[in-house]
CSV table of C-alpha atoms and ligand atoms in Angstrom, one decimal:
chain,number,residue,atom,x,y,z
A,6,MET,CA,90.5,98.9,108.4
A,7,SER,CA,88.2,101.1,106.4
A,8,GLY,CA,88.3,100.9,102.6
A,9,PRO,CA,89.3,103.8,100.2
A,10,THR,CA,85.7,105.1,99.9
A,11,SER,CA,85.6,106.1,103.7
A,12,ALA,CA,89.2,106.9,104.1
A,13,PRO,CA,90.5,108.3,107.3
A,14,VAL,CA,91.9,111.8,107.3
A,15,VAL,CA,95.5,110.5,107.1
A,16,ARG,CA,96.7,107.1,105.6
A,17,GLY,CA,100.3,106.7,105.1
A,18,ARG,CA,102.4,103.7,103.9
A,19,PHE,CA,105.9,102.2,103.9
A,20,ALA,CA,106.6,100.4,100.5
A,21,PRO,CA,109.9,98.6,100.6
A,22,SER,CA,111.2,96.7,97.6
A,23,PRO,CA,112.4,93.3,98.9
A,24,THR,CA,115.8,93.2,97.3
A,25,GLY,CA,117.9,93.3,100.6
A,26,PRO,CA,117.3,93.7,104.4
A,27,LEU,CA,116.3,96.9,106.1
A,28,HIS,CA,119.2,99.3,106.4
A,29,PHE,CA,119.6,102.5,108.1
A,30,GLY,CA,118.1,104.6,105.2
A,31,SER,CA,115.1,102.4,104.9
A,32,LEU,CA,114.4,102.6,108.7
A,33,VAL,CA,114.4,106.4,108.4
A,34,ALA,CA,111.8,106.2,105.7
A,35,ALA,CA,109.7,103.6,107.8
A,36,LEU,CA,110.0,105.6,110.9
A,37,ALA,CA,109.1,108.9,109.2
A,38,SER,CA,106.1,107.6,107.5
A,39,PHE,CA,104.9,105.8,110.6
A,40,CYS,CA,105.2,108.7,112.8
A,41,ASP,CA,103.8,111.2,110.4
A,42,ALA,CA,100.6,109.1,109.9
A,43,ARG,CA,100.2,108.1,113.7
A,44,HIS,CA,100.8,111.5,114.9
A,45,ARG,CA,97.9,112.7,112.9
A,46,GLY,CA,95.7,109.9,114.2
A,47,GLY,CA,96.0,108.1,110.9
A,48,GLU,CA,96.5,104.6,109.6
A,49,TRP,CA,99.8,103.2,108.4
A,50,LEU,CA,100.2,100.4,105.7
A,51,VAL,CA,103.0,98.1,104.7
A,52,ARG,CA,103.2,97.4,100.9
A,53,ILE,CA,105.9,94.9,99.5
A,54,GLU,CA,107.0,96.5,96.2
A,55,ASP,CA,108.0,93.2,94.4
A,56,VAL,CA,106.6,94.3,91.0
A,57,ASP,CA,110.2,93.6,89.7
A,58,THR,CA,109.9,89.9,90.4
A,59,PRO,CA,113.3,88.8,89.1
A,60,ARG,CA,115.1,91.3,91.6
A,61,SER,CA,112.7,90.6,94.6
A,62,ARG,CA,113.8,87.9,97.2
A,63,PRO,CA,111.4,86.1,99.7
A,64,ASP,CA,114.3,86.0,102.3
A,65,ALA,CA,114.8,89.8,102.0
A,66,GLU,CA,110.9,90.3,102.3
A,67,ARG,CA,111.0,88.1,105.5
A,68,ALA,CA,114.0,90.0,106.9
A,69,ILE,CA,112.3,93.4,106.2
A,70,LEU,CA,109.0,92.4,107.9
A,71,ALA,CA,110.8,90.7,110.8
A,72,ALA,CA,113.0,93.9,111.2
A,73,LEU,CA,109.9,96.2,111.3
A,74,ASP,CA,108.3,94.0,113.8
A,75,ARG,CA,111.4,94.2,116.0
A,76,PHE,CA,111.3,98.0,115.6
A,77,GLY,CA,107.6,98.0,116.6
A,78,LEU,CA,106.4,99.5,113.3
A,79,ARG,CA,103.4,97.4,112.8
A,80,GLY,CA,101.0,98.3,110.0
A,81,ASP,CA,97.3,98.1,109.9
A,82,GLY,CA,95.5,95.6,107.8
A,83,ALA,CA,96.9,92.9,105.6
A,84,ILE,CA,100.3,93.4,103.8
A,85,VAL,CA,99.8,93.9,100.1
A,86,ARG,CA,102.2,92.5,97.5
A,87,GLN,CA,102.7,94.2,94.1
A,88,SER,CA,103.3,90.6,92.6
A,89,GLU,CA,99.5,89.8,93.4
A,90,ARG,CA,98.1,93.0,91.9
A,91,THR,CA,98.9,92.6,88.0
A,92,ALA,CA,95.1,92.8,87.1
A,93,LEU,CA,95.0,96.3,88.5
A,94,TYR,CA,98.1,97.4,86.6
A,95,GLU,CA,96.6,95.8,83.3
A,96,ALA,CA,93.4,97.7,84.0
A,97,ALA,CA,95.2,101.0,84.5
A,98,LEU,CA,97.3,100.3,81.2
A,99,ALA,CA,94.2,99.4,79.2
A,100,ARG,CA,92.7,102.9,80.4
A,101,LEU,CA,95.8,104.7,79.1
A,102,ALA,CA,95.6,102.9,75.9
A,103,ALA,CA,91.9,103.6,75.4
A,104,ALA,CA,92.7,107.4,75.9
A,105,GLY,CA,95.6,107.1,73.4
A,106,LEU,CA,98.1,108.0,76.0
A,107,VAL,CA,100.4,105.1,75.5
A,108,TYR,CA,102.3,103.6,72.8
A,109,ARG,CA,104.5,100.6,72.2
A,110,CYS,CA,108.3,101.1,72.0
A,111,ALA,CA,110.9,98.5,70.5
A,112,CYS,CA,113.9,100.6,71.1
A,113,THR,CA,117.2,98.8,71.8
A,114,ARG,CA,119.4,99.5,74.7
A,115,ARG,CA,121.9,101.1,72.2
A,116,GLU,CA,119.2,103.4,70.7
A,117,LEU,CA,118.1,104.6,74.2
A,118,GLU,CA,121.7,105.4,75.0
A,119,ALA,CA,121.8,107.8,72.2
A,120,GLY,CA,119.1,110.1,73.9
A,121,ALA,CA,120.3,113.4,75.6
A,122,LEU,CA,121.3,113.4,79.2
A,123,ASN,CA,119.2,115.8,81.5
A,124,ALA,CA,120.8,118.0,84.1
A,125,ILE,CA,121.2,115.1,86.5
A,126,GLY,CA,122.6,112.7,84.0
A,127,GLU,CA,119.5,110.7,83.2
A,128,ARG,CA,118.7,109.7,79.6
A,129,VAL,CA,115.7,111.6,78.0
A,130,TYR,CA,113.7,109.4,75.7
A,131,PRO,CA,114.1,110.8,72.3
A,132,GLY,CA,110.6,109.8,71.1
A,133,THR,CA,111.8,107.2,68.5
A,134,CYS,CA,108.7,105.1,68.5
A,135,ARG,CA,106.3,107.9,69.1
A,136,ASN,CA,104.7,107.5,65.6
A,137,GLY,CA,104.9,103.7,65.5
A,138,VAL,CA,107.5,100.8,65.7
A,139,ALA,CA,109.6,100.3,62.7
A,140,ALA,CA,108.4,97.4,60.6
A,141,ALA,CA,111.6,95.5,61.0
A,142,ARG,CA,111.0,95.7,64.9
A,143,ALA,CA,107.4,94.5,64.8
A,144,HIS,CA,108.1,91.2,66.5
A,145,ALA,CA,110.8,92.4,68.9
A,146,PRO,CA,109.9,92.7,72.6
A,147,GLN,CA,108.1,96.0,73.1
A,148,ALA,CA,107.7,98.2,76.2
A,149,TRP,CA,104.7,100.7,76.7
A,150,ARG,CA,105.5,104.3,77.0
A,151,LEU,CA,103.4,107.2,78.4
A,152,ARG,CA,103.1,110.1,76.0
A,153,VAL,CA,104.2,113.0,77.9
A,154,THR,CA,102.7,116.3,76.7
A,155,ALA,CA,103.1,118.3,80.0
A,156,ARG,CA,105.9,121.0,80.0
A,157,ALA,CA,106.3,122.3,83.6
A,158,THR,CA,104.9,119.8,86.1
A,159,SER,CA,105.1,120.7,89.8
A,160,PHE,CA,104.1,119.8,93.3
A,161,THR,CA,104.8,121.2,96.8
A,162,ASP,CA,106.7,118.8,99.0
A,163,ARG,CA,105.8,119.2,102.8
A,164,VAL,CA,109.6,119.6,103.6
A,165,GLN,CA,111.5,120.1,100.4
A,166,GLY,CA,109.2,122.8,98.9
A,167,ARG,CA,108.2,123.4,95.5
A,168,GLN,CA,109.4,121.0,92.9
A,169,THR,CA,109.2,121.7,89.2
A,170,GLN,CA,110.3,119.7,86.2
A,171,ASP,CA,109.8,120.0,82.5
A,172,LEU,CA,108.9,116.3,81.8
A,173,ALA,CA,108.9,116.6,78.1
A,174,ARG,CA,112.4,118.0,78.1
A,175,ASP,CA,114.0,116.3,81.0
A,176,VAL,CA,112.5,112.8,81.1
A,177,GLY,CA,110.5,112.3,77.8
A,178,ASP,CA,107.9,109.6,77.2
A,179,PHE,CA,108.4,107.1,80.2
A,180,VAL,CA,108.1,103.5,80.5
A,181,VAL,CA,104.9,102.1,82.1
A,182,ARG,CA,105.2,98.5,81.2
A,183,ARG,CA,108.6,97.1,80.4
A,184,ALA,CA,109.6,95.0,77.3
A,185,ASP,CA,109.8,91.9,79.6
A,186,GLY,CA,106.3,92.4,80.3
A,187,LEU,CA,106.8,93.6,84.0
A,188,PHE,CA,104.9,96.8,85.0
A,189,ALA,CA,107.2,99.7,85.8
A,190,TYR,CA,107.5,101.1,89.4
A,191,GLN,CA,105.9,104.4,88.3
A,192,LEU,CA,102.6,102.7,87.1
A,193,ALA,CA,102.4,100.2,90.0
A,194,VAL,CA,103.0,102.9,92.7
A,195,VAL,CA,100.5,105.3,91.3
A,196,VAL,CA,97.8,102.7,91.0
A,197,ASP,CA,98.4,101.2,94.5
A,198,ASP,CA,98.6,104.6,96.3
A,199,ALA,CA,95.1,105.3,94.9
A,200,ALA,CA,93.7,101.8,95.3
A,201,GLN,CA,94.7,101.8,99.0
A,202,GLY,CA,93.4,105.2,99.6
A,203,ILE,CA,96.8,106.6,100.6
A,204,THR,CA,96.6,110.2,101.4
A,205,SER,CA,100.2,110.9,102.5
A,206,VAL,CA,103.4,109.5,101.0
A,207,VAL,CA,106.5,109.9,103.0
A,208,ARG,CA,109.8,108.4,101.5
A,209,GLY,CA,113.3,109.3,100.6
A,210,ALA,CA,114.3,112.3,98.6
A,211,ASP,CA,115.9,110.1,95.9
A,212,LEU,CA,112.3,109.8,94.7
A,213,LEU,CA,111.6,113.5,94.4
A,214,THR,CA,111.9,113.5,90.6
A,215,SER,CA,109.8,110.3,90.4
A,216,THR,CA,107.0,112.1,92.0
A,217,LEU,CA,106.7,114.5,89.2
A,218,ARG,CA,106.2,111.4,86.9
A,219,GLN,CA,103.7,110.1,89.4
A,220,THR,CA,101.5,113.2,89.7
A,221,TYR,CA,101.5,113.4,85.9
A,222,LEU,CA,100.3,109.7,85.6
A,223,GLN,CA,97.7,110.4,88.2
A,224,ARG,CA,96.2,113.2,86.2
A,225,CYS,CA,96.3,110.8,83.1
A,226,LEU,CA,94.4,108.1,85.0
A,227,ASP,CA,92.1,110.6,86.8
A,228,LEU,CA,93.4,109.6,90.2
A,229,PRO,CA,93.8,111.8,93.4
A,230,THR,CA,97.3,113.2,94.1
A,231,PRO,CA,98.3,112.5,97.8
A,232,GLU,CA,100.4,114.9,99.8
A,233,TYR,CA,104.1,114.1,99.6
A,234,LEU,CA,107.0,114.5,102.2
A,235,HIS,CA,110.5,113.4,101.1
A,236,VAL,CA,113.0,112.9,103.8
A,237,PRO,CA,116.8,113.2,103.4
A,238,VAL,CA,118.5,110.1,102.2
A,239,ALA,CA,121.2,108.6,104.2
A,240,THR,CA,124.5,108.5,102.6
A,241,ASP,CA,127.8,106.5,103.1
A,242,ASP,CA,131.3,107.9,103.6
A,243,GLY,CA,131.6,108.1,99.9
A,244,GLY,CA,128.4,110.3,99.6
A,245,HIS,CA,126.5,107.4,98.0
A,246,LYS,CA,123.0,106.6,99.0
A,247,LEU,CA,122.6,103.6,101.2
A,248,SER,CA,120.9,101.1,99.2
A,249,LYS,CA,119.8,97.5,99.3
A,250,ASN,CA,121.2,97.2,95.8
A,251,THR,CA,124.7,98.3,96.8
A,252,HIS,CA,124.5,95.9,99.8
A,253,ALA,CA,124.3,98.5,102.5
A,254,ALA,CA,124.8,97.0,106.0
A,255,PRO,CA,121.6,95.5,107.6
A,256,LEU,CA,120.8,97.0,111.0
A,257,ALA,CA,122.3,95.4,113.9
A,258,SER,CA,120.2,92.8,115.5
A,259,GLY,CA,119.5,92.9,119.3
A,260,ASP,CA,118.3,96.1,121.1
A,261,PRO,CA,116.3,98.2,118.6
A,262,VAL,CA,116.4,101.4,120.7
A,263,PRO,CA,119.8,102.8,119.5
A,264,ALA,CA,118.9,102.5,115.8
A,265,LEU,CA,115.5,104.0,116.4
A,266,LEU,CA,117.0,107.0,118.2
A,267,ALA,CA,119.7,107.4,115.4
A,268,ALA,CA,117.0,107.5,112.7
A,269,TRP,CA,114.9,109.9,115.0
A,270,CYS,CA,117.8,112.3,115.3
A,271,PHE,CA,118.7,111.9,111.6
A,272,LEU,CA,115.2,113.2,111.1
A,273,GLY,CA,116.1,116.4,113.1
A,274,GLN,CA,113.6,115.3,115.9
A,275,GLN,CA,114.1,116.1,119.5
A,276,ALA,CA,115.6,113.3,121.6
A,277,PRO,CA,113.5,112.1,124.6
A,278,THR,CA,115.0,113.2,127.8
A,279,ALA,CA,115.4,109.7,129.3
A,280,THR,CA,116.6,106.8,127.0
A,281,PRO,CA,113.6,104.6,126.4
A,282,THR,CA,113.9,101.1,127.4
A,283,SER,CA,112.1,99.5,124.6
A,284,ALA,CA,110.9,100.2,121.0
A,285,ALA,CA,107.3,100.6,122.3
A,286,GLN,CA,108.3,103.2,124.8
A,287,PHE,CA,110.4,104.9,122.2
A,288,LEU,CA,107.5,105.0,119.7
A,289,ASP,CA,105.0,106.5,122.3
A,290,HIS,CA,107.3,109.3,122.6
A,291,ALA,CA,107.9,109.6,118.9
A,292,ILE,CA,104.2,109.6,117.9
A,293,ARG,CA,103.5,112.5,120.4
A,294,ALA,CA,106.6,114.5,119.6
A,295,TRP,CA,106.8,114.2,115.9
A,296,SER,CA,107.3,117.6,114.0
A,297,CYS,CA,107.8,117.5,110.3
A,298,ALA,CA,108.9,121.2,110.6
A,299,ARG,CA,112.2,119.8,112.3
A,300,ILE,CA,113.1,117.6,109.3
A,301,PRO,CA,116.1,119.1,107.4
A,302,ALA,CA,115.0,120.3,104.0
A,303,THR,CA,117.9,118.6,102.1
A,304,ALA,CA,118.2,115.7,99.8
A,305,THR,CA,121.1,113.9,101.4
A,306,LEU,CA,122.6,113.6,104.9
A,307,PRO,CA,125.5,111.5,106.0
A,308,ALA,CA,124.3,108.3,107.9
A,309,PRO,CA,125.5,108.1,111.6
A,310,ARG,CA,127.3,105.0,112.8
A,311,VAL,CA,124.7,102.8,114.3
B,558,LIG,N1,109.9,100.6,96.7
B,558,LIG,C1,110.6,101.7,96.8
B,558,LIG,C2,111.9,101.6,97.6
B,558,LIG,O1,112.1,100.5,98.2
B,558,LIG,C3,109.9,102.9,97.5
B,558,LIG,C4,108.8,103.4,96.8
B,558,LIG,C5,107.9,104.5,97.3
B,558,LIG,O2,107.9,104.7,98.5
B,558,LIG,O3,107.2,105.0,96.6
B,558,LIG,O4,112.8,102.2,97.4
């Protein structure tokens, strides 16, 4: 595999958090990112996002990798694990600190809960520690927050269209390193996508608003912004996102083709005329036939029964 300096035209990735087995929603994201990269002759990497070490489980990582293999979704190059990349995140935080873009925050959970809610019910950080931590908290555990000065931040998603957010009003200064010392997902993902030379991020639409934080962070760190494509998130009967945290059912073992076909149709893609007999045969069709113009431009869709 070539390094980031001689990056191919397209390099995509699938970046699961190992908190549970692969479920239908994560298969959709994996299949979409794989087909999108391969259809354009690009590379596809697998990155294990175990930055939140207390929530990550080795058995979940094993189950995810075994499932990807069973579905024929094999990445290029070695698998990267965020738990092994702390030095890169430290260096990025040091750059932000040197530029005066981050500050320490010793707010308690109760203080954070006093912040206003934005339109989608998320807490906005009220800026309590912006001008320094209160003396009484000097020895309390402290997070690091990124100083958000931007008002309207936008990007154009390849499927969902133009996305805009007033970061200062709707998010506030956000955490890049947690008070327990762990790096936040937002910082890790931005550092890793750049370090791995990712040109094309394809993932679930639940991360649409995170993308605005990530593009802001990319500008602060002087890193390139990849193109983004957010696919609909699969929801259960109650309209909730299928998620590893809420114990979404793992995919049935055995023949991988029915789940692949269900994920393919969920993505609005045209079914092959004859039912494929193997994952490899299905993927041959999928790589050729992939069309991102067919993906429904919606944030959620009910999951089919697989
Ligand atoms: N690790 C995240 C997840 O499993 C995905 C993050 C991303 O694709 O940027 O939901």
